[in-house]
Coordinates of C-alpha atoms and ligand atoms in Angstrom, one line a residue:
M1 CA 80.1 95.7 80.7
A2 CA 80.7 98.7 82.1
V3 CA 82.0 101.9 80.7
F4 CA 81.0 104.1 83.6
T5 CA 83.2 107.0 82.5
A6 CA 83.0 107.9 78.8
V7 CA 86.4 109.0 77.5
T8 CA 87.1 110.1 73.9
L9 CA 90.3 109.9 71.8
D10 CA 90.3 113.8 71.6
E11 CA 90.4 114.1 75.3
L12 CA 93.3 111.8 75.6
T13 CA 95.6 113.7 73.2
Q14 CA 97.0 116.0 75.9
W15 CA 96.8 113.6 78.7
M16 CA 98.9 111.0 76.9
E17 CA 101.8 113.5 76.6
Q18 CA 103.0 112.5 80.1
F19 CA 103.5 108.9 79.0
P20 CA 106.4 107.6 76.8
L21 CA 103.9 105.9 74.4
G22 CA 103.6 108.4 71.6
Q23 CA 100.2 109.6 70.3
A24 CA 97.0 107.7 71.0
V25 CA 95.6 106.5 67.7
A26 CA 92.6 104.4 68.7
L27 CA 90.4 103.9 71.8
K28 CA 87.7 101.3 72.2
G29 CA 85.5 100.8 75.3
I30 CA 85.6 97.2 76.5
A31 CA 82.2 95.7 77.0
S32 CA 82.9 93.3 79.9
G33 CA 83.9 93.7 83.6
I34 CA 81.7 95.2 86.3
E35 CA 84.1 97.2 88.4
N36 CA 86.0 99.8 86.3
S37 CA 85.9 101.5 82.9
N38 CA 88.3 99.7 80.6
F39 CA 89.5 100.7 77.1
F40 CA 91.8 99.1 74.6
L41 CA 94.2 101.9 73.7
T42 CA 96.4 101.8 70.6
T43 CA 99.3 104.2 70.6
E44 CA 102.2 104.8 68.2
R45 CA 104.1 102.3 70.4
G46 CA 101.7 99.5 70.7
E47 CA 98.6 98.0 72.4
Y48 CA 97.6 98.9 75.9
V49 CA 94.7 98.8 78.3
L50 CA 93.5 102.1 79.9
T51 CA 91.5 101.7 83.1
V52 CA 89.5 104.4 84.8
F53 CA 88.9 103.3 88.4
E54 CA 85.3 103.9 89.5
N55 CA 85.3 102.5 93.0
L56 CA 88.9 102.7 94.2
D57 CA 90.7 105.7 95.4
F58 CA 94.3 107.0 95.0
E59 CA 95.2 105.5 98.3
Q60 CA 94.4 101.9 97.4
L61 CA 95.6 101.9 93.9
P62 CA 99.4 101.9 94.5
F63 CA 99.0 98.5 96.1
Y64 CA 97.5 97.0 93.0
L65 CA 99.7 98.6 90.4
Q66 CA 102.9 98.2 92.4
L67 CA 102.0 94.6 92.9
M68 CA 101.5 94.1 89.2
R69 CA 104.9 95.7 88.6
H70 CA 106.5 93.6 91.3
L71 CA 105.1 90.4 89.7
A72 CA 105.9 91.4 86.1
E73 CA 109.5 92.1 87.1
R74 CA 109.7 88.6 88.6
G75 CA 108.6 86.9 85.4
I76 CA 104.9 86.3 86.4
P77 CA 102.8 87.0 83.2
V78 CA 100.8 90.0 84.3
P79 CA 100.2 93.4 82.7
A80 CA 103.0 95.8 83.3
P81 CA 101.9 99.2 84.4
V82 CA 103.3 102.2 82.4
A83 CA 104.7 105.0 84.5
N84 CA 104.4 108.7 83.4
A85 CA 107.3 111.1 83.2
Q86 CA 107.1 111.6 87.0
G87 CA 107.3 107.9 87.7
E88 CA 103.6 107.7 88.7
L89 CA 101.5 104.7 87.8
V90 CA 98.2 106.2 88.7
V91 CA 97.2 109.6 87.2
P92 CA 93.9 111.5 87.3
L93 CA 91.7 111.4 84.2
R94 CA 88.4 113.2 84.3
G95 CA 88.9 113.6 88.0
K96 CA 89.2 109.9 88.6
P97 CA 92.3 107.7 89.0
A98 CA 93.5 106.0 85.8
A99 CA 96.3 103.8 84.7
I100 CA 97.7 102.3 81.5
V101 CA 99.0 98.7 81.5
S102 CA 100.4 96.5 78.7
K103 CA 97.8 94.4 76.9
L104 CA 98.1 90.6 77.2
E105 CA 97.8 88.4 74.1
G106 CA 95.1 85.8 73.8
S107 CA 91.6 85.3 75.1
S108 CA 89.8 83.8 78.0
Q109 CA 89.3 80.0 78.1
M110 CA 85.7 79.7 79.1
D111 CA 85.6 75.9 78.8
P112 CA 88.7 74.9 80.7
Q113 CA 90.1 71.4 80.6
P114 CA 92.5 69.8 83.1
V115 CA 95.4 71.0 81.0
H116 CA 94.3 74.7 81.4
C117 CA 93.6 74.2 85.1
A118 CA 97.1 72.8 85.6
D119 CA 98.6 75.9 84.0
V120 CA 96.5 78.1 86.3
G121 CA 97.6 76.1 89.3
T122 CA 101.3 76.5 88.4
M123 CA 100.9 80.3 87.8
L124 CA 99.0 80.8 91.0
A125 CA 101.7 79.1 93.1
R126 CA 104.5 81.0 91.4
M127 CA 102.6 84.2 91.9
H128 CA 102.1 83.5 95.6
L129 CA 105.8 82.9 96.1
A130 CA 106.9 85.9 93.9
A131 CA 104.6 88.2 95.9
A132 CA 105.9 87.0 99.3
D133 CA 108.5 89.8 99.5
F134 CA 106.2 92.6 98.2
P135 CA 106.6 95.4 100.7
L136 CA 103.2 97.2 100.6
Q137 CA 100.4 96.1 102.9
Q138 CA 96.7 96.1 102.2
P139 CA 94.2 93.6 103.6
N140 CA 91.7 91.8 101.4
L141 CA 89.0 94.5 101.3
R142 CA 86.4 91.8 100.5
G143 CA 87.2 89.7 103.5
L144 CA 85.3 88.9 106.7
D145 CA 85.0 92.5 107.9
W146 CA 83.3 93.4 104.6
W147 CA 81.0 90.4 104.8
Q148 CA 79.9 91.3 108.2
A149 CA 79.3 95.0 107.2
T150 CA 77.6 94.1 104.0
M151 CA 75.3 91.3 105.0
P152 CA 72.8 93.6 106.8
Q153 CA 72.4 95.6 103.6
V154 CA 71.2 92.7 101.5
L155 CA 69.3 90.5 104.0
Q156 CA 66.0 92.4 103.5
Y157 CA 66.0 91.3 99.8
L158 CA 66.4 87.6 100.5
T159 CA 64.0 84.8 101.0
P160 CA 63.9 83.6 104.7
D161 CA 65.8 80.5 103.6
N162 CA 68.6 82.4 101.9
A163 CA 68.8 85.0 104.7
A164 CA 69.2 82.1 107.2
L165 CA 71.9 80.6 105.0
L166 CA 73.8 83.9 104.7
Q167 CA 73.6 84.5 108.4
S168 CA 74.7 81.1 109.4
E169 CA 77.6 81.0 106.9
V170 CA 79.0 84.4 108.0
A171 CA 78.8 83.1 111.6
F172 CA 80.6 79.9 110.6
Q173 CA 83.3 81.8 108.8
A174 CA 83.8 84.2 111.7
N175 CA 84.3 81.2 113.9
F176 CA 86.7 79.5 111.4
A177 CA 88.8 82.6 111.0
A178 CA 89.1 83.0 114.8
G179 CA 90.6 79.5 115.2
T180 CA 94.2 78.6 115.9
S181 CA 94.9 76.6 112.7
Y182 CA 93.5 79.5 110.6
A183 CA 96.1 81.8 112.2
K184 CA 98.9 79.4 111.0
L185 CA 97.8 79.4 107.3
P186 CA 100.5 80.9 105.1
R187 CA 99.5 84.3 103.7
G188 CA 100.7 87.1 101.5
P189 CA 99.4 89.3 98.7
V190 CA 96.8 87.3 96.7
H191 CA 94.9 88.0 93.5
A192 CA 91.5 87.1 95.1
D193 CA 89.6 87.1 91.8
L194 CA 91.3 84.7 89.5
F195 CA 88.3 83.7 87.5
R196 CA 88.2 82.3 83.9
N197 CA 87.6 85.7 82.5
N198 CA 90.8 87.1 84.2
V199 CA 93.2 84.7 82.6
M200 CA 94.4 84.7 78.9
F201 CA 95.3 81.7 76.8
V202 CA 96.6 81.2 73.3
G203 CA 95.5 77.7 72.6
E204 CA 96.7 75.7 75.6
K205 CA 99.4 78.2 76.6
L206 CA 98.6 80.5 79.4
T207 CA 99.7 84.0 78.4
G208 CA 98.8 85.9 81.6
C209 CA 96.3 87.1 84.1
F210 CA 95.0 90.5 84.9
D211 CA 92.4 92.4 87.1
F212 CA 94.3 92.8 90.3
Y213 CA 91.8 95.2 91.7
F214 CA 90.6 92.9 94.4
A215 CA 94.1 91.9 95.4
G216 CA 95.1 92.1 99.1
V217 CA 96.9 90.3 101.8
D218 CA 95.0 87.1 102.7
T219 CA 95.7 83.4 103.0
W220 CA 97.1 81.6 100.0
L221 CA 94.5 78.9 100.5
Y222 CA 91.7 81.5 100.1
D223 CA 93.1 82.5 96.7
L224 CA 93.3 78.9 95.7
A225 CA 89.7 78.3 96.8
V226 CA 88.4 81.3 94.8
T227 CA 90.3 79.9 91.8
V228 CA 89.0 76.3 92.1
N229 CA 85.4 77.5 92.7
D230 CA 85.5 79.0 89.2
W231 CA 87.9 76.9 87.1
C232 CA 87.0 73.5 88.3
I233 CA 83.2 73.4 88.3
D234 CA 80.3 72.5 86.2
L235 CA 78.8 76.0 85.7
D236 CA 75.2 74.8 85.8
S237 CA 75.3 72.9 89.0
G238 CA 78.4 74.3 90.8
V239 CA 79.6 70.7 91.3
L240 CA 83.4 70.3 91.3
D241 CA 84.9 68.4 88.5
V242 CA 87.4 66.0 90.1
A243 CA 89.8 65.8 87.1
R244 CA 90.1 69.6 86.9
V245 CA 90.4 70.0 90.7
N246 CA 93.1 67.4 90.9
A247 CA 95.0 68.9 87.9
L248 CA 95.0 72.3 89.4
L249 CA 96.0 71.2 92.9
A250 CA 98.7 68.9 91.7
A251 CA 100.3 71.6 89.6
Y252 CA 100.0 74.1 92.5
R253 CA 101.6 71.8 95.1
A254 CA 104.4 70.9 92.7
V255 CA 105.5 74.5 93.0
R256 CA 104.5 75.1 96.6
P257 CA 103.6 72.2 98.8
F258 CA 100.7 72.5 101.3
T259 CA 101.0 72.7 105.0
A260 CA 99.1 70.4 107.4
E261 CA 96.9 73.3 108.5
E262 CA 96.0 74.1 104.9
E263 CA 94.8 70.5 104.4
L264 CA 92.5 70.8 107.4
A265 CA 91.2 74.2 106.3
W266 CA 90.4 73.3 102.7
Q267 CA 86.7 72.5 103.0
P268 CA 85.7 75.6 105.0
M269 CA 87.9 77.8 102.8
L270 CA 86.0 76.7 99.7
R271 CA 82.8 77.8 101.5
A272 CA 84.5 81.1 102.4
A273 CA 85.3 81.7 98.7
A274 CA 81.8 80.9 97.6
L275 CA 80.3 83.2 100.3
R276 CA 82.5 86.1 99.2
F277 CA 81.1 86.1 95.7
W278 CA 77.5 85.3 96.6
L279 CA 77.6 88.3 98.9
S280 CA 79.3 90.7 96.5
R281 CA 76.9 89.7 93.7
L282 CA 73.9 90.2 96.0
Y283 CA 75.3 93.6 96.8
D284 CA 75.9 94.6 93.2
F285 CA 72.5 93.2 92.2
Y286 CA 70.5 95.1 94.8
A287 CA 72.6 98.3 95.1
P288 CA 73.8 98.9 91.5
R289 CA 75.8 101.9 90.5
E290 CA 75.0 104.1 87.5
A291 CA 76.7 102.9 84.3
E292 CA 76.3 103.3 80.6
L293 CA 76.1 99.6 80.3
L294 CA 75.9 97.2 83.2
T295 CA 75.2 93.5 83.5
P296 CA 75.3 92.4 87.1
H297 CA 76.5 88.9 87.7
D298 CA 74.0 86.3 88.8
P299 CA 74.0 85.9 92.6
T300 CA 72.2 82.5 92.5
H301 CA 75.3 80.9 90.9
F302 CA 77.3 81.3 94.1
E303 CA 74.3 80.5 96.3
R304 CA 74.3 77.1 94.5
I305 CA 78.1 76.7 94.9
L306 CA 77.9 77.6 98.6
R307 CA 75.1 75.0 99.2
E308 CA 77.0 72.4 97.2
R309 CA 80.3 73.0 99.2
I310 CA 78.4 72.7 102.5
A311 CA 76.7 69.5 101.3
T312 CA 79.5 67.7 99.5
P313 CA 83.2 67.2 100.5
A314 CA 85.6 68.4 97.9
P315 CA 88.6 66.4 96.7
R316 CA 91.4 66.7 99.3
L317 CA 94.3 69.1 98.8
V318 CA 96.7 66.1 98.9
P319 CA 95.3 62.8 97.8
Q320 CA 95.4 60.0 100.5
E321 CA 98.1 57.4 100.0
Ligands
ATP1 N1 96.0 93.8 80.4 C1 95.0 93.4 79.6 N2 95.2 92.8 78.5 C2 94.3 92.3 77.7 N3 93.0 92.5 77.9 C3 92.6 93.1 79.1 C4 93.6 93.5 80.0 N4 93.0 94.1 81.0 C5 91.6 94.0 80.8 N5 91.4 93.4 79.6 C6 90.1 93.1 79.0 O1 89.2 94.0 79.6 C7 88.1 93.2 80.2 C8 87.7 93.8 81.5 O2 88.7 93.9 82.4 P1 88.6 93.6 83.9 O3 88.2 92.2 84.1 O4 89.9 94.0 84.5 O5 87.5 94.6 84.3 P2 86.7 94.8 85.6 O6 85.7 95.9 85.4 O7 87.7 95.0 86.7 O8 85.9 93.4 85.6 P3 85.5 92.4 86.7 O9 86.0 92.8 88.0 O10 84.1 92.3 86.6 O11 86.2 91.1 86.2 C9 88.7 91.8 80.3 O12 87.7 90.8 80.2 C10 89.7 91.7 79.1 O13 89.0 91.4 78.0
HSE2 N1 84.7 87.7 89.6 C1 83.6 88.5 90.2 C2 83.4 89.8 89.6 C3 84.4 90.9 90.1 O1 85.6 90.8 89.6 C4 82.3 87.7 90.0 O2 82.3 86.8 89.2 O3 81.4 88.0 90.8

């Protein structure tokens, strides 16, 4: 996990008075997640999640929380942020920004089948369309600029072979992103971290997705590639499972058909999505922050996925007639 900031129920008593949620009656640190301190918060009104943001500042947070509110208002199943008496969604707690959101029902489906992947594809496409008129702007802060700035900080820890892979892939992606068809890819606010552990199911029914704290404006195709690289793979090898890929893509394109440029960009985009998480995991692994409990994610998982996406063509976005 990570509870980087310890918060007690006593401390919350006064703080909670600004929210229309009654008294806090229970608080439990959540032992998963690597970015923020999360707590299940029970109040007289119901079940919520309290998040204390460790790495994000007050300037970035309105984008995430307003986006969640925007999506929730349009029927996308995401946690609804709770405003305080002043209408603020982000409020300081222990000197750090904090927010309360509604708790989703269900649990993560860590062994997804095509039926789950189809639900994820439908939700992702609906989310892209629903976010298209979201008025706030923030780039994907884990995009190409971040890759280029972060790579030099981890190269020294890598084997020569991996250092060469990282350098050549960042160069490949810079070239891809500079191309004319890339510029034509549809874009908008995207989740950018829609992994298995960020979606809830009750049985086969998807009940919602959360963790919007890497959201930003990027191509819709990038978001899809991030999602496929987690939901549709064999976790040991990183190899794509064709039945799950096809289920997710068919459900997505039934809501939002793909453009010709997206079809061409699919293979390089799967590599971009693998690179993003290889690099962030390398960074978290070699430059960890202090935490009461912290389990860094394994970087080699995404190194394998990147090598696999370079070596093996993925199923096409739209099957050939
Ligand atoms: N709105 C919610 N409803 C129900 N459970 C939630 C909600 N938000 C968070 N959780 C629970 O808290 C855990 C950690 O949340 P989250 O993934 O947002 O943390 P994080 O630190 O940003 O993690 P990471 O970025 O590593 O995925 C989740 O795995 C989930 O169990
Ligand atoms: N989903 C990310 C963690 C940050 O949310 C990973 O698996 O590396």
